[in-house]
Amino acid sequence: MEGLAHNPDGRVLLLGATGFVGSRLLKELARKRIKLTVLVRSPEKVKPLIPKDADVEVIKGDLLKGEGLEQALEGADCAYYLVHSMGGRSVTVNLEFAERDKKAARNFIRAADASGLRRVIYLGGLGEAGEGLSEHLKSRAEVAKIISSGMAAATVLRAAVIIGAGGASFEMLRYLVERLPVMVCPKWVDTRIQPIAIKDVLSYLVGCLENPDTAGKTFDICGPEVLTYREMMQAYAEARGLARRIIFRVPVLTPLLAAYWVDLVTPVPSGIAHPLIEGLRNEVVCKEDLIDKYVHVDRTPFKEAVKVAFSEEKEGPGITGF
Ligand SMILES: NC(=O)c1ccc[n+]([C@@H]2O[C@H](COP(=O)([O-])OP(=O)(O)OC[C@H]3O[C@@H](n4cnc5c(N)ncnc54)[C@H](OP(=O)(O)O)[C@@H]3O)[C@@H](O)[C@H]2O)c1
């Protein structure tokens, strides 16, 4: 895979640079003096995120329309694809997110093939293919397939909930546990999950760029603990020094009702909460640890990740504005 090593004179294209993961990766790559190009819908949103002295070219564009891609790919030998189009308050409008995500990925791959891009690194979701997979997790897997279908060698990382200030799933967890000493949850409360700290996700993303042998491979990435959602909520409360939460399991509570309820008691809009809540029925744990062979990360325990996220939160609202 020697030929796929990142050329320090080449640029790395970062897609999703204004997002929860992308905004942090932008800072991390800039700190490593990597030359970057970002394609963003709103340059004014990305500018405050760019460290002084960093070599970052900002291109205004839109993946859904295919705008700006040709220019953004000029001189790039590797790209990070950290794009997600969930958002907004409306559940109905948001139901189309899967189609939007596929269209954006196809536009990117078409342009990447035309430009001769050599590598792409995509961060998607865990969850096993099959009948019961939620629309959200199915969509993440479909995007992985599209990203891997191009000529660029794709590295696919698959993660469950990422613990960090501003992450949609983490904010939902945070507000629910902080605000509700008593909770009523459906059966997903006993589904298993293996959350991961944002710091570790960044280490894996950077590590994959630095190790060309990760090209063309898919890896599960996780934190050290497998928890049920119930255990995760209690561990969050413990990490924050809150009283143990009282959690009742009820037989029925539809994802739609739960999403409206989350909208009511947290700042996470129902349009984002709905696909995430739907996904809570799917177990999201690592099935393999192949990544350890290529990128070494001392995995952060869940409670430590919560403490870091909370201290970040005190510095200001999450980047995604919850
Ligand atoms: N957050 C988690 O807990 C988590 C867990 C596992 C995996 N992941 C994966 O990590 C990746 C990044 O997630 P995230 O949480 O960082 O998402 P996010 O905060 O919602 O960020 C999404 C990014 O995509 C950009 N984008 C959306 N539509 C676009 C378009 N048409 N053209 C150009 N840019 C567009 C957004 O730009 P704007 O600022 O213009 O909207 C934003 O920068 C996703 O693939 C997700 O599945 C996340």
mmCIF file of C-alpha atoms and ligand atoms in Angstrom:
data_model
loop_
_atom_site.group_PDB
_atom_site.id
_atom_site.type_symbol
_atom_site.label_atom_id
_atom_site.label_comp_id
_atom_site.label_asym_id
_atom_site.label_seq_id
_atom_site.Cartn_x
_atom_site.Cartn_y
_atom_site.Cartn_z
ATOM 1 C CA MET A 1 0.000 0.000 0.000
ATOM 2 C CA GLU A 2 3.110 2.260 -0.194
ATOM 3 C CA GLY A 3 1.618 4.131 -3.159
ATOM 4 C CA LEU A 4 -1.305 5.175 -0.986
ATOM 5 C CA ALA A 5 0.767 6.968 1.679
ATOM 6 C CA HIS A 6 -0.310 10.582 2.092
ATOM 7 C CA ASN A 7 1.973 12.918 0.165
ATOM 8 C CA PRO A 8 2.787 15.859 2.494
ATOM 9 C CA ASP A 9 2.705 18.208 -0.529
ATOM 10 C CA GLY A 10 -0.788 17.002 -1.413
ATOM 11 C CA ARG A 11 -3.924 18.363 0.201
ATOM 12 C CA VAL A 12 -6.439 16.480 2.294
ATOM 13 C CA LEU A 13 -10.046 17.287 1.451
ATOM 14 C CA LEU A 14 -12.274 17.393 4.517
ATOM 15 C CA LEU A 15 -16.004 17.090 3.857
ATOM 16 C CA GLY A 16 -18.267 17.857 6.818
ATOM 17 C CA ALA A 17 -15.796 20.327 8.360
ATOM 18 C CA THR A 18 -18.552 22.250 10.166
ATOM 19 C CA GLY A 19 -20.006 19.134 11.825
ATOM 20 C CA PHE A 20 -19.511 17.601 15.262
ATOM 21 C CA VAL A 21 -16.706 15.238 14.174
ATOM 22 C CA GLY A 22 -15.400 17.236 11.193
ATOM 23 C CA SER A 23 -14.861 20.495 13.103
ATOM 24 C CA ARG A 24 -12.656 18.708 15.618
ATOM 25 C CA LEU A 25 -10.800 16.772 12.921
ATOM 26 C CA LEU A 26 -10.099 20.068 11.144
ATOM 27 C CA LYS A 27 -8.261 21.336 14.240
ATOM 28 C CA GLU A 28 -6.413 18.052 14.732
ATOM 29 C CA LEU A 29 -5.162 17.869 11.132
ATOM 30 C CA ALA A 30 -4.225 21.567 11.133
ATOM 31 C CA ARG A 31 -2.231 20.962 14.349
ATOM 32 C CA LYS A 32 -0.303 18.291 12.435
ATOM 33 C CA ARG A 33 0.464 20.886 9.726
ATOM 34 C CA ILE A 34 -1.503 18.928 7.107
ATOM 35 C CA LYS A 35 -2.599 21.048 4.147
ATOM 36 C CA LEU A 36 -6.371 21.041 3.981
ATOM 37 C CA THR A 37 -9.198 21.915 1.661
ATOM 38 C CA VAL A 38 -12.712 22.126 3.082
ATOM 39 C CA LEU A 39 -15.882 22.184 1.011
ATOM 40 C CA VAL A 40 -18.649 23.861 3.009
ATOM 41 C CA ARG A 41 -22.102 25.268 2.408
ATOM 42 C CA SER A 42 -21.405 28.242 4.693
ATOM 43 C CA PRO A 43 -17.834 29.601 4.697
ATOM 44 C CA GLU A 44 -18.761 31.993 7.536
ATOM 45 C CA LYS A 45 -19.536 28.934 9.706
ATOM 46 C CA VAL A 46 -16.134 27.287 9.141
ATOM 47 C CA LYS A 47 -13.876 30.348 9.352
ATOM 48 C CA PRO A 48 -13.931 30.683 13.173
ATOM 49 C CA LEU A 49 -12.969 26.982 13.412
ATOM 50 C CA ILE A 50 -9.714 27.386 11.446
ATOM 51 C CA PRO A 51 -6.642 27.830 13.642
ATOM 52 C CA LYS A 52 -4.357 30.783 12.836
ATOM 53 C CA ASP A 53 -1.397 29.828 10.581
ATOM 54 C CA ALA A 54 -3.195 26.713 9.331
ATOM 55 C CA ASP A 55 -3.028 26.025 5.580
ATOM 56 C CA VAL A 56 -6.746 25.620 4.880
ATOM 57 C CA GLU A 57 -8.408 26.427 1.576
ATOM 58 C CA VAL A 58 -12.142 27.068 1.910
ATOM 59 C CA ILE A 59 -14.382 26.214 -1.045
ATOM 60 C CA LYS A 60 -18.052 27.105 -0.991
ATOM 61 C CA GLY A 61 -20.149 24.246 -2.368
ATOM 62 C CA ASP A 62 -22.927 21.800 -1.818
ATOM 63 C CA LEU A 63 -22.629 18.033 -2.164
ATOM 64 C CA LEU A 64 -26.313 17.605 -2.925
ATOM 65 C CA LYS A 65 -25.998 19.875 -5.928
ATOM 66 C CA GLY A 66 -22.474 18.662 -6.742
ATOM 67 C CA GLU A 67 -21.241 22.264 -6.526
ATOM 68 C CA GLY A 68 -17.623 23.057 -5.708
ATOM 69 C CA LEU A 69 -16.438 19.435 -5.843
ATOM 70 C CA GLU A 70 -14.208 19.715 -8.896
ATOM 71 C CA GLN A 71 -12.377 22.700 -7.419
ATOM 72 C CA ALA A 72 -12.189 21.155 -3.937
ATOM 73 C CA LEU A 73 -10.654 17.925 -5.273
ATOM 74 C CA GLU A 74 -7.893 19.745 -7.156
ATOM 75 C CA GLY A 75 -4.536 18.671 -5.678
ATOM 76 C CA ALA A 76 -6.176 16.391 -3.070
ATOM 77 C CA ASP A 77 -4.806 12.886 -2.654
ATOM 78 C CA CYS A 78 -7.057 11.856 0.211
ATOM 79 C CA ALA A 79 -10.520 12.880 1.436
ATOM 80 C CA TYR A 80 -12.441 12.466 4.675
ATOM 81 C CA TYR A 81 -16.176 11.963 4.189
ATOM 82 C CA LEU A 82 -17.919 13.064 7.425
ATOM 83 C CA VAL A 83 -21.195 14.178 5.941
ATOM 84 C CA HIS A 84 -24.631 13.632 7.310
ATOM 85 C CA SER A 85 -27.810 15.409 6.312
ATOM 86 C CA MET A 86 -30.084 14.690 9.258
ATOM 87 C CA GLY A 87 -31.417 17.829 10.806
ATOM 88 C CA GLY A 88 -34.298 20.164 11.300
ATOM 89 C CA ARG A 89 -37.389 20.131 13.421
ATOM 90 C CA SER A 90 -39.700 18.378 10.985
ATOM 91 C CA VAL A 91 -39.891 14.583 11.233
ATOM 92 C CA THR A 92 -41.559 14.414 7.785
ATOM 93 C CA VAL A 93 -38.884 16.457 6.010
ATOM 94 C CA ASN A 94 -36.184 14.579 7.834
ATOM 95 C CA LEU A 95 -37.537 11.219 6.655
ATOM 96 C CA GLU A 96 -35.870 12.018 3.337
ATOM 97 C CA PHE A 97 -32.401 12.150 4.901
ATOM 98 C CA ALA A 98 -31.447 8.707 3.544
ATOM 99 C CA GLU A 99 -32.097 9.784 -0.049
ATOM 100 C CA ARG A 100 -30.191 13.038 0.482
ATOM 101 C CA ASP A 101 -27.226 11.185 1.997
ATOM 102 C CA LYS A 102 -27.062 8.736 -0.919
ATOM 103 C CA LYS A 103 -27.284 11.510 -3.496
ATOM 104 C CA ALA A 104 -24.495 13.503 -1.808
ATOM 105 C CA ALA A 105 -22.242 10.410 -1.647
ATOM 106 C CA ARG A 106 -22.869 9.580 -5.333
ATOM 107 C CA ASN A 107 -22.044 13.151 -6.375
ATOM 108 C CA PHE A 108 -18.826 12.971 -4.371
ATOM 109 C CA ILE A 109 -17.721 9.611 -5.803
ATOM 110 C CA ARG A 110 -18.452 10.730 -9.372
ATOM 111 C CA ALA A 111 -16.261 13.816 -8.906
ATOM 112 C CA ALA A 112 -13.587 11.863 -6.988
ATOM 113 C CA ASP A 113 -13.294 9.316 -9.824
ATOM 114 C CA ALA A 114 -12.967 12.111 -12.379
ATOM 115 C CA SER A 115 -10.228 13.801 -10.339
ATOM 116 C CA GLY A 116 -8.194 10.630 -9.677
ATOM 117 C CA LEU A 117 -8.491 10.845 -5.858
ATOM 118 C CA ARG A 118 -6.463 7.964 -4.370
ATOM 119 C CA ARG A 119 -7.981 7.492 -0.895
ATOM 120 C CA VAL A 120 -11.141 8.253 1.054
ATOM 121 C CA ILE A 121 -11.849 7.742 4.758
ATOM 122 C CA TYR A 122 -15.495 7.494 5.841
ATOM 123 C CA LEU A 123 -16.943 7.357 9.343
ATOM 124 C CA GLY A 124 -20.280 5.560 9.480
ATOM 125 C CA GLY A 125 -22.367 3.627 11.970
ATOM 126 C CA LEU A 126 -22.238 0.176 13.566
ATOM 127 C CA GLY A 127 -25.198 -2.197 13.315
ATOM 128 C CA GLU A 128 -25.630 -5.472 11.500
ATOM 129 C CA ALA A 129 -27.436 -5.659 8.164
ATOM 130 C CA GLY A 130 -30.795 -7.416 8.322
ATOM 131 C CA GLU A 131 -34.517 -6.901 8.566
ATOM 132 C CA GLY A 132 -34.681 -4.936 11.793
ATOM 133 C CA LEU A 133 -31.950 -2.398 11.004
ATOM 134 C CA SER A 134 -33.205 1.188 11.478
ATOM 135 C CA GLU A 135 -33.452 3.581 8.530
ATOM 136 C CA HIS A 136 -30.627 5.650 10.036
ATOM 137 C CA LEU A 137 -28.166 2.759 10.379
ATOM 138 C CA LYS A 138 -29.230 1.298 7.023
ATOM 139 C CA SER A 139 -28.505 4.660 5.442
ATOM 140 C CA ARG A 140 -25.025 4.818 7.006
ATOM 141 C CA ALA A 141 -24.268 1.352 5.534
ATOM 142 C CA GLU A 142 -25.612 2.366 2.103
ATOM 143 C CA VAL A 143 -23.361 5.423 2.102
ATOM 144 C CA ALA A 144 -20.398 3.177 3.039
ATOM 145 C CA LYS A 145 -21.191 1.043 -0.021
ATOM 146 C CA ILE A 146 -21.340 4.065 -2.325
ATOM 147 C CA ILE A 147 -18.115 5.516 -0.911
ATOM 148 C CA SER A 148 -16.387 2.130 -1.410
ATOM 149 C CA SER A 149 -17.668 1.783 -4.983
ATOM 150 C CA GLY A 150 -15.367 4.429 -6.460
ATOM 151 C CA MET A 151 -11.782 4.180 -7.677
ATOM 152 C CA ALA A 152 -10.333 5.736 -4.518
ATOM 153 C CA ALA A 153 -9.315 3.107 -1.923
ATOM 154 C CA ALA A 154 -11.856 3.498 0.880
ATOM 155 C CA THR A 155 -11.305 3.060 4.601
ATOM 156 C CA VAL A 156 -14.616 2.654 6.431
ATOM 157 C CA LEU A 157 -14.771 3.153 10.195
ATOM 158 C CA ARG A 158 -17.961 2.082 11.991
ATOM 159 C CA ALA A 159 -18.851 3.567 15.388
ATOM 160 C CA ALA A 160 -21.766 3.618 17.857
ATOM 161 C CA VAL A 161 -22.635 6.779 19.830
ATOM 162 C CA ILE A 162 -19.712 9.184 20.034
ATOM 163 C CA ILE A 163 -19.267 10.854 23.422
ATOM 164 C CA GLY A 164 -18.464 14.550 22.976
ATOM 165 C CA ALA A 165 -20.135 17.945 23.374
ATOM 166 C CA GLY A 166 -22.403 18.761 20.431
ATOM 167 C CA GLY A 167 -22.878 15.200 19.108
ATOM 168 C CA ALA A 168 -26.611 14.681 18.463
ATOM 169 C CA SER A 169 -26.871 11.292 20.216
ATOM 170 C CA PHE A 170 -24.696 12.377 23.122
ATOM 171 C CA GLU A 171 -26.700 15.584 23.632
ATOM 172 C CA MET A 172 -29.903 13.553 23.732
ATOM 173 C CA LEU A 173 -28.425 11.307 26.430
ATOM 174 C CA ARG A 174 -26.997 14.275 28.322
ATOM 175 C CA TYR A 175 -30.198 16.306 28.481
ATOM 176 C CA LEU A 176 -32.378 13.335 29.354
ATOM 177 C CA VAL A 177 -30.190 12.231 32.268
ATOM 178 C CA GLU A 178 -29.456 15.758 33.505
ATOM 179 C CA ARG A 179 -33.113 16.802 33.456
ATOM 180 C CA LEU A 180 -35.092 13.680 34.346
ATOM 181 C CA PRO A 181 -34.528 11.855 37.665
ATOM 182 C CA VAL A 182 -37.321 9.441 36.657
ATOM 183 C CA MET A 183 -37.602 8.076 33.113
ATOM 184 C CA VAL A 184 -40.049 5.909 31.235
ATOM 185 C CA CYS A 185 -38.332 3.993 28.413
ATOM 186 C CA PRO A 186 -39.404 1.254 26.003
ATOM 187 C CA LYS A 187 -37.596 -2.086 25.654
ATOM 188 C CA TRP A 188 -34.594 -0.551 23.863
ATOM 189 C CA VAL A 189 -33.379 0.500 27.291
ATOM 190 C CA ASP A 190 -31.854 -2.993 27.564
ATOM 191 C CA THR A 191 -30.196 -2.979 24.098
ATOM 192 C CA ARG A 192 -26.395 -3.168 24.172
ATOM 193 C CA ILE A 193 -24.130 -0.382 22.929
ATOM 194 C CA GLN A 194 -20.377 0.261 22.887
ATOM 195 C CA PRO A 195 -19.923 4.050 22.949
ATOM 196 C CA ILE A 196 -16.628 5.719 22.022
ATOM 197 C CA ALA A 197 -14.973 8.994 23.098
ATOM 198 C CA ILE A 198 -14.608 11.676 20.416
ATOM 199 C CA LYS A 199 -10.884 11.883 21.241
ATOM 200 C CA ASP A 200 -10.458 8.201 20.301
ATOM 201 C CA VAL A 201 -12.487 8.638 17.091
ATOM 202 C CA LEU A 202 -10.114 11.443 16.067
ATOM 203 C CA SER A 203 -7.079 9.266 16.840
ATOM 204 C CA TYR A 204 -8.462 6.507 14.596
ATOM 205 C CA LEU A 205 -9.332 8.937 11.797
ATOM 206 C CA VAL A 206 -5.850 10.482 11.837
ATOM 207 C CA GLY A 207 -4.191 7.071 12.313
ATOM 208 C CA CYS A 208 -5.890 5.745 9.179
ATOM 209 C CA LEU A 209 -4.531 8.629 7.117
ATOM 210 C CA GLU A 210 -1.048 7.996 8.510
ATOM 211 C CA ASN A 211 -1.161 4.250 7.860
ATOM 212 C CA PRO A 212 -1.832 3.488 4.171
ATOM 213 C CA ASP A 213 -2.299 -0.207 5.022
ATOM 214 C CA THR A 214 -5.761 0.736 6.324
ATOM 215 C CA ALA A 215 -6.830 1.610 2.765
ATOM 216 C CA GLY A 216 -9.508 -0.650 1.309
ATOM 217 C CA LYS A 217 -10.544 -1.998 4.731
ATOM 218 C CA THR A 218 -13.522 -1.683 7.095
ATOM 219 C CA PHE A 219 -13.006 -1.444 10.862
ATOM 220 C CA ASP A 220 -15.295 -1.392 13.906
ATOM 221 C CA ILE A 221 -14.113 1.226 16.422
ATOM 222 C CA CYS A 222 -15.370 1.301 20.032
ATOM 223 C CA GLY A 223 -14.666 2.334 23.582
ATOM 224 C CA PRO A 224 -13.635 -0.247 26.194
ATOM 225 C CA GLU A 225 -17.094 -0.968 27.722
ATOM 226 C CA VAL A 226 -20.199 -2.710 26.394
ATOM 227 C CA LEU A 227 -23.216 -1.235 28.228
ATOM 228 C CA THR A 228 -26.989 -1.373 27.920
ATOM 229 C CA TYR A 229 -28.655 2.020 27.374
ATOM 230 C CA ARG A 230 -29.926 1.723 30.962
ATOM 231 C CA GLU A 231 -26.361 1.152 32.236
ATOM 232 C CA MET A 232 -25.069 3.971 30.043
ATOM 233 C CA MET A 233 -27.586 6.424 31.544
ATOM 234 C CA GLN A 234 -26.677 5.344 35.085
ATOM 235 C CA ALA A 235 -22.941 5.571 34.295
ATOM 236 C CA TYR A 236 -23.518 9.086 32.922
ATOM 237 C CA ALA A 237 -25.310 10.049 36.179
ATOM 238 C CA GLU A 238 -22.427 8.606 38.242
ATOM 239 C CA ALA A 239 -19.796 10.420 36.167
ATOM 240 C CA ARG A 240 -21.667 13.663 36.793
ATOM 241 C CA GLY A 241 -22.245 12.992 40.510
ATOM 242 C CA LEU A 242 -26.035 12.873 40.035
ATOM 243 C CA ALA A 243 -28.386 10.608 42.007
ATOM 244 C CA ARG A 244 -29.105 7.213 40.458
ATOM 245 C CA ARG A 245 -31.882 7.568 37.877
ATOM 246 C CA ILE A 246 -35.142 5.653 38.267
ATOM 247 C CA ILE A 247 -35.849 3.999 34.922
ATOM 248 C CA PHE A 248 -39.154 2.229 34.218
ATOM 249 C CA ARG A 249 -39.409 -0.059 31.198
ATOM 250 C CA VAL A 250 -42.783 0.123 29.468
ATOM 251 C CA PRO A 251 -44.074 -2.263 26.785
ATOM 252 C CA VAL A 252 -44.966 0.382 24.168
ATOM 253 C CA LEU A 253 -43.642 3.841 23.340
ATOM 254 C CA THR A 254 -43.360 4.521 19.610
ATOM 255 C CA PRO A 255 -40.187 6.212 18.268
ATOM 256 C CA LEU A 256 -42.373 9.049 16.964
ATOM 257 C CA LEU A 257 -43.941 9.741 20.359
ATOM 258 C CA ALA A 258 -40.558 9.420 22.048
ATOM 259 C CA ALA A 259 -39.061 11.888 19.513
ATOM 260 C CA TYR A 260 -41.732 14.513 20.257
ATOM 261 C CA TRP A 261 -41.135 13.976 23.954
ATOM 262 C CA VAL A 262 -37.342 14.413 23.509
ATOM 263 C CA ASP A 263 -38.055 17.592 21.510
ATOM 264 C CA LEU A 264 -40.103 18.844 24.461
ATOM 265 C CA VAL A 265 -37.623 18.117 27.242
ATOM 266 C CA THR A 266 -34.287 18.638 25.420
ATOM 267 C CA PRO A 267 -32.987 21.063 22.756
ATOM 268 C CA VAL A 268 -32.599 18.163 20.260
ATOM 269 C CA PRO A 269 -35.296 18.682 17.570
ATOM 270 C CA SER A 270 -37.703 15.816 16.820
ATOM 271 C CA GLY A 271 -36.429 15.641 13.219
ATOM 272 C CA ILE A 272 -33.012 14.524 14.493
ATOM 273 C CA ALA A 273 -34.281 12.594 17.526
ATOM 274 C CA HIS A 274 -36.667 10.376 15.505
ATOM 275 C CA PRO A 275 -34.113 8.469 13.345
ATOM 276 C CA LEU A 276 -31.758 8.202 16.319
ATOM 277 C CA ILE A 277 -34.457 6.784 18.617
ATOM 278 C CA GLU A 278 -35.502 4.333 15.906
ATOM 279 C CA GLY A 279 -31.920 3.055 15.897
ATOM 280 C CA LEU A 280 -31.903 2.367 19.633
ATOM 281 C CA ARG A 281 -33.478 -1.052 19.023
ATOM 282 C CA ASN A 282 -30.334 -2.196 17.170
ATOM 283 C CA GLU A 283 -27.377 -3.558 19.095
ATOM 284 C CA VAL A 284 -24.287 -1.491 18.225
ATOM 285 C CA VAL A 285 -21.189 -3.254 19.525
ATOM 286 C CA CYS A 286 -17.832 -4.024 17.889
ATOM 287 C CA LYS A 287 -17.717 -7.425 16.206
ATOM 288 C CA GLU A 288 -13.960 -7.333 15.564
ATOM 289 C CA ASP A 289 -10.839 -5.446 16.701
ATOM 290 C CA LEU A 290 -8.789 -5.552 13.483
ATOM 291 C CA ILE A 291 -8.040 -1.820 13.778
ATOM 292 C CA ASP A 292 -5.644 -2.542 16.709
ATOM 293 C CA LYS A 293 -3.258 -4.092 14.191
ATOM 294 C CA TYR A 294 -2.905 -0.779 12.338
ATOM 295 C CA VAL A 295 -3.655 2.095 14.734
ATOM 296 C CA HIS A 296 -2.913 1.968 18.445
ATOM 297 C CA VAL A 297 -5.303 3.924 20.687
ATOM 298 C CA ASP A 298 -5.527 3.733 24.496
ATOM 299 C CA ARG A 299 -9.300 3.610 24.611
ATOM 300 C CA THR A 300 -10.967 6.136 26.920
ATOM 301 C CA PRO A 301 -13.357 4.728 29.570
ATOM 302 C CA PHE A 302 -16.990 5.920 29.237
ATOM 303 C CA LYS A 303 -17.136 7.947 32.467
ATOM 304 C CA GLU A 304 -13.895 9.759 31.615
ATOM 305 C CA ALA A 305 -15.286 10.590 28.152
ATOM 306 C CA VAL A 306 -18.435 12.020 29.795
ATOM 307 C CA LYS A 307 -16.374 14.211 32.130
ATOM 308 C CA VAL A 308 -14.368 15.588 29.183
ATOM 309 C CA ALA A 309 -17.556 16.222 27.182
ATOM 310 C CA PHE A 310 -19.110 18.045 30.099
ATOM 311 C CA SER A 311 -16.070 20.287 30.602
ATOM 312 C CA GLU A 312 -16.111 21.074 26.852
ATOM 313 C CA GLU A 313 -19.797 21.951 27.147
ATOM 314 C CA LYS A 314 -19.078 24.504 29.862
ATOM 315 C CA GLU A 315 -16.843 26.344 27.418
ATOM 316 C CA GLY A 316 -19.849 27.102 25.207
ATOM 317 C CA PRO A 317 -22.710 25.448 23.355
ATOM 318 C CA GLY A 318 -21.945 22.432 21.180
ATOM 319 C CA ILE A 319 -20.719 23.243 17.698
ATOM 320 C CA THR A 320 -23.917 21.872 16.255
ATOM 321 C CA GLY A 321 -25.731 24.386 18.426
ATOM 322 C CA PHE A 322 -27.858 22.213 20.737
HETATM 323 N N1 LIG B 1 -22.373 11.859 16.112
HETATM 324 C C1 LIG B 1 -22.266 10.580 16.427
HETATM 325 O O1 LIG B 1 -22.500 10.173 17.598
HETATM 326 C C2 LIG B 1 -21.825 9.600 15.370
HETATM 327 C C3 LIG B 1 -21.733 8.242 15.741
HETATM 328 C C4 LIG B 1 -21.305 7.314 14.801
HETATM 329 C C5 LIG B 1 -20.992 7.713 13.512
HETATM 330 N N2 LIG B 1 -21.103 9.027 13.182
HETATM 331 C C6 LIG B 1 -20.805 9.388 11.778
HETATM 332 O O2 LIG B 1 -19.883 10.447 11.695
HETATM 333 C C7 LIG B 1 -20.142 11.218 10.508
HETATM 334 C C8 LIG B 1 -20.215 12.685 10.900
HETATM 335 O O3 LIG B 1 -21.283 12.837 11.834
HETATM 336 P P1 LIG B 1 -21.490 14.152 12.703
HETATM 337 O O4 LIG B 1 -22.157 13.724 13.973
HETATM 338 O O5 LIG B 1 -20.227 14.924 12.765
HETATM 339 O O6 LIG B 1 -22.574 14.916 11.781
HETATM 340 P P2 LIG B 1 -23.022 16.447 11.823
HETATM 341 O O7 LIG B 1 -22.568 17.138 13.061
HETATM 342 O O8 LIG B 1 -24.484 16.439 11.517
HETATM 343 O O9 LIG B 1 -22.228 17.096 10.586
HETATM 344 C C9 LIG B 1 -22.583 16.811 9.263
HETATM 345 C C10 LIG B 1 -21.739 17.629 8.320
HETATM 346 O O10 LIG B 1 -22.172 17.351 6.970
HETATM 347 C C11 LIG B 1 -22.282 18.584 6.280
HETATM 348 N N3 LIG B 1 -23.246 18.503 5.178
HETATM 349 C C12 LIG B 1 -24.512 18.037 5.208
HETATM 350 N N4 LIG B 1 -25.083 18.157 4.001
HETATM 351 C C13 LIG B 1 -24.148 18.715 3.187
HETATM 352 C C14 LIG B 1 -24.146 19.103 1.814
HETATM 353 N N5 LIG B 1 -25.234 18.950 1.039
HETATM 354 N N6 LIG B 1 -23.020 19.649 1.293
HETATM 355 C C15 LIG B 1 -21.922 19.831 2.075
HETATM 356 N N7 LIG B 1 -21.869 19.485 3.386
HETATM 357 C C16 LIG B 1 -22.970 18.939 3.923
HETATM 358 C C17 LIG B 1 -22.787 19.553 7.355
HETATM 359 O O11 LIG B 1 -22.612 20.878 6.910
HETATM 360 P P3 LIG B 1 -23.559 22.108 7.407
HETATM 361 O O12 LIG B 1 -22.846 22.689 8.598
HETATM 362 O O13 LIG B 1 -23.608 23.006 6.237
HETATM 363 O O14 LIG B 1 -24.899 21.518 7.771
HETATM 364 C C18 LIG B 1 -21.866 19.153 8.516
HETATM 365 O O15 LIG B 1 -20.604 19.728 8.359
HETATM 366 C C19 LIG B 1 -21.462 10.683 9.930
HETATM 367 O O16 LIG B 1 -21.197 9.835 8.836
HETATM 368 C C20 LIG B 1 -22.064 9.891 11.074
HETATM 369 O O17 LIG B 1 -22.863 8.804 10.657
HETATM 370 C C21 LIG B 1 -21.502 9.981 14.080
#
